[in-house]
C-alpha angles and dihedrals in degrees: 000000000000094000084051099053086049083057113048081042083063106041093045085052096043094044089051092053093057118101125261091233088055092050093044096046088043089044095054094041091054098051088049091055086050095052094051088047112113094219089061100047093049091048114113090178117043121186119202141185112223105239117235127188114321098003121116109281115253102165095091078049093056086043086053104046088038086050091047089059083252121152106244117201119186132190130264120184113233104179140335110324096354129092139173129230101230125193110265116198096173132352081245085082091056116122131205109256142172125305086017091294124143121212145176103275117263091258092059110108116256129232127211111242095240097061092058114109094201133007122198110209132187131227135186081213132346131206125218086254099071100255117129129209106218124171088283109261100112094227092129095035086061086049101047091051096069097033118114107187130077117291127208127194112208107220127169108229085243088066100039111115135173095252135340125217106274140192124214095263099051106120118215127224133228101233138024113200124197134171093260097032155025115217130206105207104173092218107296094310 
């Protein structure tokens, strides 16, 4: 857990040193990767995460699947370590939360899941195996777990590793996409 909490020192205060016009240039290419995927133009359900201060911006990502008639689910945290993915018809309907976060009010219909097409999932680093490196609550790694669709970790190429120190119940993801890649990663293997 020590080498974890290094690390996510190091990536907060890297990530906060890069400039705005990076961010903004990597935010908007990788965006623009997620969007010609197959996986994302087939998609009927799309969870996202709704991007805070220095994360990887998803909001040009929600306009896109709600403008492609897509279903957009959003999490909602329920309790410690455990969140919901909640119906999201406009980022209009978003409430503060804890920690910054916005979220689908408590009233939005929840969604399994299982029953979820693509999932778009943050990181503070990511390695090429498909393990992710988040702020250390589990919340996506539950989630993760029971999930059935095909899950994407935004990165931006600054914050890609090799690997990342990783638990036992770390859950990998499919796919990790930067501004200059896509990477297949075959779940950790």
């Amino acid at each position: 857990m020590e080498d974890k909490s290094a690390l996510r020192r190091w990536a907060k205060a890297a990530r906060q040193g890069w400039e705005e016009e990076y961010r903004q240039s990597a935010d908007a290419a990788i965006a623009r990767r997620v969007l010609e995927t197959e996986t994302w133009q087939t998609a009927e359900t799309v969870f996202a995460y709704v991007s805070v201060g220095q994360e990887i911006d998803t909001r040009a990502l929600i306009e896109a699947a709600l403008m492609q008639g897509k279903r957009v689910y959003a999490p909602r945290c329920v309790g410690k370590g455990v969140m919901e993915a909640r119906l999201l018809r406009g980022l209009h309907e978003l409430t503060p939360a804890a920690f910054g976060l916005l979220e689908p009010t408590e009233s939005a219909p929840a969604i399994a899941p299982e029953a979820i097409d693509v999932l778009l999932v943050p990181c503070l680093a990511a390695g090429r195996d498909g393990y992710r490196l988040g702020y250390g609550g589990g919340y996506y790694d539950r989630f993760l777990a029971r999930a059935r669709g095909v899950s994407i970790c935004l990165c931006r190429a600054r914050a890609l590793m090799p690997g990342v120190p990783r638990d036992a119940h770390d859950a990998p993801v499919d796919f990790v996409i930067t501004e200059t890649e896509i990477w297949e990663t075959k779940k950790g293997r």
